[in-house]
Coordinates of C-alpha atoms in Angstrom, one line a residue:
Chain A
M1 CA 123.0 40.0 138.3
S2 CA 121.5 36.7 139.7
Q3 CA 117.8 36.1 138.9
V4 CA 116.6 36.4 142.3
T5 CA 118.0 40.1 142.9
G6 CA 116.6 40.8 139.6
N7 CA 113.1 40.1 140.6
I8 CA 113.7 42.5 143.8
R9 CA 115.0 45.0 142.1
S10 CA 112.1 44.7 139.5
S11 CA 109.6 44.4 142.4
L12 CA 111.2 47.8 144.1
I13 CA 110.8 49.4 141.1
G14 CA 107.3 48.5 140.1
F15 CA 106.4 49.5 143.9
G16 CA 108.0 52.9 143.1
L17 CA 106.2 53.4 140.0
I18 CA 102.6 52.4 141.7
F19 CA 103.4 54.2 145.0
P20 CA 101.5 57.6 144.6
A21 CA 98.6 55.3 143.0
L22 CA 98.6 52.8 145.5
V23 CA 98.6 56.2 148.2
G24 CA 95.3 57.3 146.3
F25 CA 93.8 54.0 146.1
S26 CA 94.1 53.0 149.8
L27 CA 93.3 56.5 151.5
F28 CA 90.3 57.3 149.1
Y29 CA 88.9 54.0 147.8
A30 CA 90.0 50.8 149.8
W31 CA 90.2 52.5 153.4
P32 CA 86.9 54.3 153.1
A33 CA 85.0 51.1 151.5
I34 CA 86.0 48.9 154.8
R35 CA 85.4 52.3 157.1
A36 CA 82.0 52.6 155.5
I37 CA 81.1 48.8 156.4
A38 CA 82.3 49.5 160.0
I39 CA 80.0 52.7 160.1
S40 CA 77.0 50.9 158.8
F41 CA 77.0 48.8 162.1
T42 CA 77.2 52.0 164.4
D43 CA 75.0 55.0 165.4
W44 CA 76.8 58.3 164.4
N45 CA 75.8 61.7 164.1
L46 CA 79.6 63.0 163.2
L47 CA 79.7 65.2 166.7
S48 CA 80.1 62.4 169.6
E49 CA 81.8 58.9 169.5
P50 CA 80.0 56.1 167.2
T51 CA 78.4 53.5 169.2
F52 CA 78.0 50.0 168.0
V53 CA 74.7 49.1 167.2
G54 CA 75.0 45.8 165.5
F55 CA 72.5 45.0 162.5
D56 CA 70.1 47.6 163.8
N57 CA 70.8 50.2 160.9
Y58 CA 70.1 47.3 158.3
I59 CA 66.7 46.1 160.7
E60 CA 65.6 49.9 160.4
M61 CA 66.1 49.8 156.8
V62 CA 64.3 46.9 155.8
Q63 CA 61.4 48.6 157.8
D64 CA 61.8 52.3 156.4
G65 CA 59.3 52.7 153.7
Q66 CA 61.3 55.7 152.3
F67 CA 64.1 53.4 152.0
W68 CA 61.9 51.2 149.5
N69 CA 60.5 54.1 148.0
G70 CA 63.9 55.5 147.1
M71 CA 65.0 52.0 145.5
K72 CA 61.8 51.9 143.8
L73 CA 62.3 55.3 142.4
S74 CA 65.5 54.9 141.1
A75 CA 64.7 51.6 139.5
Y76 CA 61.5 53.6 137.8
Y77 CA 64.1 56.2 136.9
V78 CA 66.4 54.2 135.0
L79 CA 63.3 52.5 133.1
L80 CA 62.3 55.9 132.2
N81 CA 65.8 57.1 131.3
I82 CA 67.9 54.3 129.5
P83 CA 65.4 52.8 126.9
L84 CA 64.5 56.1 125.1
Q85 CA 68.2 57.6 125.6
V86 CA 69.5 54.8 123.9
V87 CA 67.4 54.4 121.4
L88 CA 67.5 58.0 120.2
G89 CA 71.2 57.8 120.4
L90 CA 71.4 54.9 118.2
F91 CA 69.0 56.6 115.7
L92 CA 71.3 59.6 115.7
A93 CA 74.7 57.7 115.6
V94 CA 73.0 55.7 112.3
A95 CA 71.8 58.8 110.7
M96 CA 75.3 61.0 111.7
D97 CA 77.1 57.6 110.1
R98 CA 75.0 57.9 107.0
L99 CA 75.3 61.3 106.6
T100 CA 78.0 63.5 107.7
R101 CA 81.7 63.4 109.1
S102 CA 81.4 66.9 110.1
L103 CA 83.3 68.1 113.5
F104 CA 80.9 70.7 113.9
V105 CA 77.8 68.4 113.8
K106 CA 79.8 65.9 116.4
A107 CA 80.5 68.7 118.6
T108 CA 77.2 70.1 118.8
V109 CA 75.4 66.7 119.5
L110 CA 78.0 66.3 122.5
L111 CA 77.5 69.5 124.1
P112 CA 75.0 68.8 126.5
Y113 CA 77.1 66.4 127.7
L114 CA 80.0 68.9 128.3
L115 CA 77.8 71.0 130.1
S116 CA 77.2 70.5 134.1
N117 CA 74.5 68.8 135.7
V118 CA 73.4 71.6 137.5
L119 CA 73.7 73.9 134.8
V120 CA 71.7 71.7 132.7
A121 CA 68.7 71.5 135.2
M122 CA 68.8 75.2 135.6
V123 CA 68.0 75.6 132.1
W124 CA 65.3 73.0 131.9
L125 CA 63.7 73.8 135.2
W126 CA 63.1 77.2 133.2
M127 CA 62.1 75.8 130.2
L128 CA 59.4 73.4 132.4
D129 CA 58.2 76.6 134.3
P130 CA 54.6 76.1 134.9
I131 CA 53.6 79.6 134.0
L132 CA 56.5 81.1 132.0
G133 CA 58.2 78.2 130.4
I134 CA 58.3 77.6 126.7
V135 CA 57.4 74.5 126.7
N136 CA 53.9 75.0 128.4
F137 CA 53.5 78.0 125.9
F138 CA 54.1 75.3 123.0
L139 CA 51.9 72.9 124.9
D140 CA 49.4 75.4 125.0
A141 CA 49.5 76.7 121.3
I142 CA 49.0 72.9 120.0
G143 CA 46.1 72.5 122.2
I144 CA 47.4 69.7 124.6
G145 CA 47.1 72.3 127.6
R146 CA 49.6 73.6 130.4
Q147 CA 51.5 70.8 132.7
S148 CA 53.1 71.2 135.9
F149 CA 56.3 68.9 135.1
L150 CA 58.5 69.2 138.0
G151 CA 55.8 70.6 140.5
D152 CA 53.3 67.3 139.7
P153 CA 54.0 64.2 141.7
E154 CA 53.2 62.1 138.7
Q155 CA 55.3 64.2 136.4
A156 CA 58.1 64.8 138.2
L157 CA 60.3 61.9 137.9
I158 CA 59.3 61.6 134.2
S159 CA 60.8 65.7 133.7
V160 CA 63.9 64.8 135.5
A161 CA 64.4 61.4 133.5
A162 CA 63.6 63.8 130.1
I163 CA 66.3 66.3 131.2
N164 CA 68.9 63.8 131.3
I165 CA 67.8 62.0 128.3
W166 CA 68.3 65.6 126.5
R167 CA 72.0 65.6 128.1
H168 CA 73.1 62.0 127.7
M169 CA 71.6 61.5 124.1
G170 CA 74.3 62.7 122.1
L171 CA 77.2 61.0 124.3
C172 CA 75.3 57.5 123.8
A173 CA 75.3 58.9 120.1
M174 CA 78.9 59.7 120.0
L175 CA 79.7 55.8 121.5
F176 CA 77.7 54.3 119.1
L177 CA 78.9 56.0 116.4
A178 CA 82.6 55.1 117.0
G179 CA 81.3 51.6 117.3
L180 CA 79.5 51.9 114.0
Q181 CA 82.6 52.9 112.1
T182 CA 84.2 49.8 113.0
I183 CA 82.1 47.8 111.3
P184 CA 83.4 46.8 107.9
R185 CA 81.4 48.3 104.6
Y186 CA 81.6 45.2 102.6
L187 CA 79.1 43.2 105.1
Y188 CA 76.5 45.9 104.2
E189 CA 77.6 45.6 100.3
A190 CA 77.4 41.7 100.3
A191 CA 74.1 42.1 102.2
S192 CA 72.6 44.6 99.5
L193 CA 73.4 42.1 96.7
E194 CA 71.9 39.6 98.6
G195 CA 68.8 41.9 98.4
A196 CA 68.7 42.3 102.2
S197 CA 66.2 45.4 103.2
E198 CA 67.6 48.2 105.3
W199 CA 65.8 47.2 108.6
K200 CA 67.2 43.7 108.0
M201 CA 70.9 44.6 107.4
F202 CA 70.2 47.0 110.7
R203 CA 69.1 44.0 112.5
M204 CA 71.5 41.2 111.2
I205 CA 74.6 43.3 110.9
T206 CA 74.6 46.3 112.8
L207 CA 72.9 45.6 116.2
P208 CA 74.9 42.3 117.0
L209 CA 78.0 44.1 115.9
L210 CA 77.3 47.0 118.1
R211 CA 76.9 44.3 121.2
P212 CA 80.5 45.5 123.0
V213 CA 79.5 49.0 122.8
M214 CA 76.2 48.4 123.7
V215 CA 77.1 46.2 127.1
F216 CA 79.2 49.5 128.0
V217 CA 76.5 52.0 127.7
L218 CA 74.2 49.9 129.3
V219 CA 76.5 49.1 132.4
T220 CA 77.7 52.8 132.7
S221 CA 74.5 54.4 132.0
V222 CA 72.4 51.9 134.2
T223 CA 74.5 52.3 137.3
G224 CA 75.2 55.8 136.6
S225 CA 71.3 56.6 136.5
F226 CA 70.5 54.6 139.4
Q227 CA 72.9 56.9 141.5
I228 CA 71.1 60.1 140.0
F229 CA 71.2 62.9 142.4
D230 CA 72.6 66.3 141.1
T231 CA 69.5 67.0 138.9
I232 CA 67.1 66.2 141.8
A233 CA 69.2 68.5 144.1
V234 CA 68.7 71.7 141.7
T235 CA 65.3 70.7 140.8
T236 CA 62.7 69.2 142.8
M237 CA 64.9 68.5 146.0
G238 CA 62.9 65.2 146.6
G239 CA 59.7 66.6 146.1
P240 CA 56.8 67.2 145.4
M241 CA 55.2 64.8 147.9
D242 CA 58.6 62.4 147.9
S243 CA 57.9 61.6 144.3
T244 CA 61.8 62.4 143.2
R245 CA 63.5 60.9 146.9
V246 CA 65.6 58.5 145.1
I247 CA 67.8 56.5 146.7
V248 CA 71.1 58.4 146.5
Y249 CA 69.1 61.5 147.4
Y250 CA 67.5 59.7 150.6
I251 CA 71.1 58.7 151.5
I252 CA 72.9 61.9 151.4
Q253 CA 70.0 63.3 153.1
N254 CA 70.5 60.8 155.9
A255 CA 74.1 61.7 156.0
F256 CA 74.2 65.7 155.5
S257 CA 70.8 67.1 156.6
F258 CA 70.1 64.5 159.7
Y259 CA 73.3 63.2 160.6
K260 CA 72.4 59.5 160.5
M261 CA 75.9 58.2 159.4
G262 CA 75.2 54.6 160.2
Y263 CA 72.2 54.6 158.7
A264 CA 73.1 56.2 155.8
S265 CA 76.2 53.9 155.0
A266 CA 73.8 50.7 155.7
M267 CA 72.1 52.0 152.6
S268 CA 75.0 52.9 150.7
M269 CA 76.4 49.7 151.3
T270 CA 73.1 47.9 150.2
L271 CA 73.1 50.0 147.0
A272 CA 76.5 48.9 146.2
L273 CA 75.6 45.5 146.4
V274 CA 72.6 46.0 143.9
M275 CA 75.2 47.6 141.6
L276 CA 77.5 44.9 141.7
I277 CA 74.9 41.9 141.4
Y278 CA 73.6 44.0 138.2
T279 CA 76.7 44.7 136.5
L280 CA 77.9 40.9 136.8
F281 CA 74.7 40.0 135.6
Q282 CA 74.4 42.5 132.6
M283 CA 78.0 41.5 131.6
K284 CA 77.3 37.5 132.1
I285 CA 74.0 37.5 129.5
M286 CA 75.8 39.8 126.9
R287 CA 79.3 38.2 127.1
A288 CA 80.7 41.7 126.9
S289 CA 84.4 40.8 126.5
E290 CA 83.7 38.8 122.9
S291 CA 83.1 40.7 119.8
D292 CA 81.3 38.9 117.0
L293 CA 84.0 40.6 114.5
A294 CA 87.0 38.3 115.8
Chain B
M1 CA 85.4 46.7 99.4
T2 CA 87.8 44.1 98.4
L3 CA 85.4 41.1 97.4
L4 CA 84.4 42.8 93.9
N5 CA 86.0 44.8 91.4
P6 CA 84.5 48.4 90.6
T7 CA 82.7 47.9 87.4
Q8 CA 81.2 44.5 88.8
T9 CA 79.9 46.4 92.0
Q10 CA 78.6 49.3 90.0
S11 CA 76.3 47.2 87.6
A12 CA 75.4 45.0 90.6
L13 CA 74.2 47.9 92.6
K14 CA 72.4 49.5 89.6
K15 CA 70.5 46.4 89.1
R16 CA 69.7 45.3 92.9
F17 CA 69.3 48.8 94.8
N18 CA 65.9 50.2 94.8
V19 CA 67.1 53.7 93.9
K20 CA 63.8 55.5 95.6
R21 CA 64.1 53.4 98.9
I22 CA 67.6 54.7 99.2
S23 CA 66.8 58.2 99.1
L24 CA 63.7 57.8 101.2
S25 CA 66.1 56.2 104.0
R26 CA 68.5 59.0 103.5
L27 CA 65.8 61.6 103.7
L28 CA 64.8 59.8 107.2
A29 CA 68.3 60.2 108.4
W30 CA 68.3 63.7 107.3
I31 CA 65.0 64.5 109.2
I32 CA 66.2 62.4 112.4
L33 CA 69.4 64.4 112.2
I34 CA 67.9 67.6 112.0
V35 CA 65.1 67.1 114.6
M36 CA 68.0 66.0 117.0
L37 CA 70.3 68.8 116.4
T38 CA 67.1 71.4 117.1
I39 CA 66.3 69.6 120.2
T40 CA 69.8 70.1 121.4
V41 CA 70.6 73.5 120.6
F42 CA 67.1 75.2 121.2
P43 CA 67.3 75.1 125.2
L44 CA 70.6 76.8 124.9
L45 CA 69.2 79.6 122.7
F46 CA 66.5 80.1 124.7
M47 CA 68.6 80.2 127.8
T48 CA 70.5 83.1 125.9
K49 CA 67.6 85.0 125.0
T50 CA 65.9 84.8 128.4
S51 CA 69.2 86.3 129.8
F52 CA 68.4 89.4 127.7
V53 CA 64.8 90.0 128.6
P54 CA 63.8 92.6 131.5
A55 CA 62.1 91.0 134.3
E56 CA 58.6 92.5 133.4
D57 CA 58.6 91.2 129.9
L58 CA 59.2 87.7 130.7
Y59 CA 55.5 86.5 130.3
T60 CA 55.0 88.6 127.4
S61 CA 58.3 87.7 125.5
A62 CA 58.1 83.8 125.9
N63 CA 57.0 82.9 122.6
Q64 CA 59.6 85.5 120.9
L65 CA 62.4 84.5 119.6
V66 CA 64.0 88.0 119.7
P67 CA 63.2 90.0 122.9
D68 CA 61.6 93.5 122.4
N69 CA 63.7 95.5 125.0
P70 CA 67.1 93.5 125.2
T71 CA 68.9 94.6 128.4
L72 CA 72.2 93.7 130.4
V73 CA 70.7 94.2 133.5
H74 CA 71.0 90.4 134.5
Y75 CA 74.5 90.0 133.7
K76 CA 75.1 93.2 135.9
K77 CA 73.2 91.5 138.6
V78 CA 75.4 88.3 138.0
F79 CA 78.8 90.3 138.0
G80 CA 77.5 92.2 141.4
L81 CA 77.8 95.4 139.1
L82 CA 74.3 96.7 140.8
D83 CA 73.8 97.3 144.6
T84 CA 71.3 95.3 146.4
D85 CA 68.5 97.9 145.9
E86 CA 68.9 98.0 142.1
S87 CA 69.3 94.3 141.8
I88 CA 66.1 93.7 143.6
A89 CA 64.5 96.3 141.4
A90 CA 65.6 94.0 138.3
G91 CA 63.8 91.0 139.6
G92 CA 66.9 89.9 141.6
S93 CA 67.5 88.5 145.1
G94 CA 70.2 90.6 145.8
A95 CA 72.6 87.6 145.3
N96 CA 75.2 87.5 143.0
I97 CA 77.9 85.2 141.5
N98 CA 81.6 85.9 142.4
F99 CA 82.2 84.9 138.5
G100 CA 85.9 85.3 138.5
L101 CA 86.4 83.8 141.7
S102 CA 84.5 80.5 141.0
L103 CA 86.2 80.5 137.5
V104 CA 89.3 80.6 139.4
N105 CA 88.5 77.6 142.1
S106 CA 87.2 75.1 138.9
L107 CA 90.4 76.2 137.1
I108 CA 92.6 75.2 140.2
F109 CA 90.1 72.2 141.0
T110 CA 90.2 70.9 137.3
I111 CA 93.7 71.8 136.1
S112 CA 95.8 70.0 139.4
I113 CA 93.4 67.0 139.2
V114 CA 93.8 66.3 135.6
I115 CA 97.8 66.7 135.8
V116 CA 98.4 64.8 139.0
Q117 CA 95.9 62.0 138.5
T118 CA 96.7 61.2 134.6
F119 CA 100.3 61.2 135.5
N120 CA 100.2 59.3 138.5
S121 CA 97.8 56.6 136.8
A122 CA 100.1 56.6 133.7
M123 CA 103.2 55.6 136.0
A124 CA 101.0 52.8 137.8
A125 CA 99.8 51.5 134.4
Y126 CA 103.1 51.2 133.2
A127 CA 104.3 49.3 136.4
F128 CA 101.2 46.8 135.7
A129 CA 102.1 46.6 131.9
R130 CA 105.5 46.3 131.8
V131 CA 107.2 45.7 135.3
P132 CA 106.8 42.3 136.9
F133 CA 106.4 42.9 140.7
Y134 CA 105.1 40.7 143.5
G135 CA 101.3 41.5 144.0
S136 CA 100.8 42.9 140.4
R137 CA 97.9 41.4 139.3
V138 CA 95.9 41.5 142.6
L139 CA 96.4 45.1 143.0
F140 CA 95.7 46.0 139.4
G141 CA 92.3 44.0 139.7
A142 CA 91.5 46.2 143.3
F143 CA 92.4 49.2 141.1
V144 CA 90.2 48.2 138.3
A145 CA 87.3 47.5 141.0
S146 CA 87.4 50.7 142.4
M147 CA 85.9 52.0 139.6
M148 CA 82.6 50.0 140.7
I149 CA 82.0 51.3 144.1
P150 CA 79.2 53.5 143.9
G151 CA 80.2 57.2 144.6
V152 CA 77.9 57.4 147.9
V153 CA 79.8 54.6 149.6
T154 CA 83.2 56.4 149.9
L155 CA 81.4 59.8 150.4
I156 CA 81.0 59.6 154.0
P157 CA 84.2 58.2 155.3
N158 CA 86.2 60.6 152.6
F159 CA 84.1 63.5 154.2
V160 CA 84.8 62.5 157.8
M161 CA 88.6 62.2 156.8
V162 CA 88.8 65.4 155.2
R163 CA 87.0 67.0 158.0
D164 CA 89.1 65.4 160.9
L165 CA 92.4 66.8 158.8
G166 CA 90.9 70.4 159.2
L167 CA 90.8 70.5 155.1
L168 CA 87.3 71.7 154.9
N169 CA 87.2 75.1 152.6
T170 CA 90.7 74.3 151.4
H171 CA 91.6 73.4 147.7
L172 CA 93.6 70.2 148.9
G173 CA 90.2 69.1 150.7
M174 CA 88.5 69.3 147.4
V175 CA 90.8 67.7 145.3
A176 CA 92.1 64.8 147.5
P177 CA 89.9 62.1 146.7
F178 CA 90.4 62.3 143.2
L179 CA 94.1 63.8 142.8
L180 CA 96.2 60.5 143.1
M181 CA 94.6 58.1 140.7
H182 CA 91.5 56.8 139.2
G183 CA 90.9 53.3 138.3
F184 CA 89.5 54.1 134.6
A185 CA 92.8 56.2 133.8
V186 CA 94.9 53.4 135.0
F187 CA 93.3 50.7 133.1
F188 CA 92.8 52.5 129.9
M189 CA 96.9 53.5 130.0
R190 CA 97.6 49.7 130.9
Q191 CA 95.8 48.6 127.8
F192 CA 97.9 50.9 125.7
F193 CA 101.4 50.1 127.0
I194 CA 100.4 46.6 126.6
S195 CA 99.7 46.9 123.1
M196 CA 103.1 49.3 122.4
P197 CA 105.7 47.1 120.8
K198 CA 108.7 46.4 123.1
D199 CA 111.7 47.1 121.0
L200 CA 112.5 50.4 121.7
E201 CA 112.3 49.4 125.4
E202 CA 114.3 46.5 125.1
A203 CA 117.2 48.1 123.3
A204 CA 117.1 50.5 126.2
Q205 CA 117.5 48.1 128.4
L206 CA 120.5 46.8 127.0
D207 CA 121.9 50.0 127.0
G208 CA 121.5 49.8 131.0
L209 CA 118.4 51.9 131.3
N210 CA 116.3 50.8 134.3
P211 CA 112.3 50.7 134.0
L212 CA 112.1 54.0 135.7
M213 CA 114.4 55.8 133.2
I214 CA 112.6 53.8 130.2
F215 CA 109.2 54.9 131.7
F216 CA 110.2 58.8 131.8
K217 CA 112.4 58.7 128.5
I218 CA 110.5 56.4 126.2
A219 CA 107.1 55.0 127.2
L220 CA 106.0 58.5 128.2
P221 CA 106.9 60.4 125.0
L222 CA 105.4 57.4 122.9
S223 CA 101.9 58.0 124.9
I224 CA 100.9 61.6 124.2
G225 CA 98.1 60.6 122.5
P226 CA 96.5 58.3 125.0
L227 CA 97.4 60.4 127.8
L228 CA 95.4 63.4 126.4
T229 CA 92.6 61.4 125.6
V230 CA 92.5 60.1 129.5
A231 CA 93.3 64.1 130.5
T232 CA 90.6 65.3 128.4
L233 CA 87.9 62.8 129.9
T234 CA 88.8 63.6 133.5
M235 CA 88.8 67.5 132.6
I236 CA 84.9 66.9 131.4
N237 CA 84.1 65.1 134.6
M238 CA 86.1 67.6 137.0
W239 CA 84.8 70.8 135.5
N240 CA 81.2 69.5 135.9
E241 CA 81.9 67.6 139.2
F242 CA 79.0 69.3 141.8
L243 CA 78.6 66.8 144.6
W244 CA 82.1 66.5 146.7
P245 CA 83.0 70.3 146.1
F246 CA 79.5 71.3 147.5
L247 CA 80.0 69.1 150.4
V248 CA 83.4 70.0 151.6
T249 CA 82.8 74.0 150.6
T250 CA 80.6 76.4 152.7
E251 CA 82.4 79.6 152.1
D252 CA 81.6 81.6 148.8
S253 CA 85.3 81.9 148.2
M254 CA 86.0 78.3 147.8
K255 CA 83.1 77.6 145.3
T256 CA 83.6 76.0 142.0
L257 CA 81.6 77.2 138.9
P258 CA 78.7 74.3 139.6
V259 CA 78.5 75.2 143.4
A260 CA 78.3 78.8 142.6
L261 CA 75.4 78.2 140.3
Q262 CA 73.3 75.9 142.5
S263 CA 73.9 78.5 145.2
F264 CA 72.8 81.6 143.1
K265 CA 69.5 79.4 142.5
S266 CA 68.9 78.5 146.0
Q267 CA 69.2 82.4 147.1
A268 CA 66.5 83.2 144.8
P269 CA 63.5 84.2 146.8
Q270 CA 60.7 81.6 147.2
G271 CA 57.7 81.8 144.8
Q272 CA 59.1 83.3 141.8
P273 CA 62.8 82.7 141.0
D274 CA 64.9 85.4 139.1
W275 CA 64.7 83.7 135.7
G276 CA 66.9 86.3 133.8
G277 CA 69.5 86.5 136.3
L278 CA 69.4 82.6 136.6
M279 CA 69.9 82.6 132.8
A280 CA 72.5 85.2 132.4
A281 CA 74.4 82.8 135.2
T282 CA 74.1 79.7 132.9
V283 CA 75.3 81.6 129.9
V284 CA 78.4 82.7 131.6
A285 CA 79.0 79.3 132.9
T286 CA 78.4 77.9 129.5
L287 CA 81.0 80.1 128.1
P288 CA 84.5 78.2 129.2
T289 CA 83.0 74.8 127.9
L290 CA 82.0 76.7 124.4
G291 CA 85.6 77.9 124.5
M292 CA 87.1 74.5 125.1
L293 CA 85.1 73.0 122.5
L294 CA 86.1 75.6 120.0
A295 CA 89.8 75.1 120.7
F296 CA 89.8 71.5 121.1
G297 CA 86.8 70.2 119.7
G298 CA 88.1 67.1 117.9
R299 CA 90.3 66.0 120.6
I300 CA 87.0 66.3 123.1
V301 CA 85.1 64.2 120.5
E302 CA 87.7 61.4 120.0
S303 CA 88.3 61.3 123.7
V304 CA 84.7 60.4 124.6
Q305 CA 84.4 58.2 121.9
F306 CA 87.6 56.2 122.8
T307 CA 85.8 55.2 126.3
G308 CA 83.2 53.0 124.4
G309 CA 85.9 51.3 122.4
K310 CA 87.7 50.2 125.2

């Protein structure tokens, strides 16, 4: 068999193997992404034919206070959610790494993440109920007094963040635990022979060597929580007084309640751009692909 | 471990370690662990308790761990065993979840996606790892990049396409965007195939097997572990997927569990929701997840941990 026919045969088999995945990629990722760009330049209510409107949707977007409010709320939500989730996850991972290899403990820690957003939101909606919720009974008992939580514009987004910290801190912990267990023990033994304190070992050994896991956790959890939707759809539906109308909720409302497909697409393209810039920035500043162990 | 011999280590440890400080840090670790486990488990216990509390006792029993007059009425409501009047008398909205049907819908949705998506992604991953073909690198890059597209971007065009094909309220329409591939699954399996020793495949090639047969007869059987990891992750994500099935199903008979739960909640009368009924519904919806955790706990924990390690 000549080199050329060998290459052609190999190419044919290659294409055969990727064909089903390629169909899925083209139909449900590539084509919709291109089509979303096209839709963003039209006025379209799903019933009549779309009409081309140039940059009108983007101009409307820049002037729309609700759009900026949504972006601001999503960013604020990330700030409420991620730092605490990562720190609690890290604490939990270090504690587990020290104390136990028990599968039961690991499974319990991971359980909230295995339950759907909808289910978790409903349980917390009940726990945070202003009148009957157990959290308010507790706050009353220790003298802080009752709070409205999801019903208060000041507290609603914080409450949504707390719900998702509960659902995700175990996942963070499990990811960090996997990272911790790749750090060679002799590093700690050597450091303690040198008289290093626990805190110093954590800062000088654990944290730097966890960096690849940290980048993964930060990139996925920041982009994920910027796109928060499910919990808000179940608990506050954007309210009270727009205090939880985050960007993805606003986009989906425009698309499927107001039938403004063009406007919703223009906003989602902008969201995609913001997420892309963030991801590239995060990977660059934290040198994602290199490990200090190598 | 290998730097010092055991006796040296021990004496050195005795000399250098402050025994008191170590036990203090262990104590601190235990406190963190116990507090976190309590915070994790408590809402689920509270949810379970509420599901047994009669509507009229909700206020008085809020701070009790075990209800005074436990009742099964909320579970009967959820399963539609009470007629509308009885259900409203027990604090309900008259709505019920067709739990059996939603469970079947969730199972069809999850299982079909897990099987087809994992298999297709593995096949593509093998081609990207082992079969040189024209455009391979560009396509792989594009597949991986598809992970970065926010879901809301493709949501509208996908909805329009599924609607135009007349697939709203069908199982095919529900699984369509997830069924054929996933960027992460392709990426993960390719990493595995690249790291796999080539000897067996080369021997098979000398025996005259083509790459297609090598994939099915050699690569696939050798990759059961990573395949299960990918399948488990897909299973978790799809079992909990809410937005897409919510958008493409309007008929109760097609709803998956998360969608059915959400609509059960939104049918509750304004003002005072039927907490007992809602919590009974969430308890029932938790059971399949608990079952899976009991059956495959180790596999699930391992799979989730794998994602961060790349």
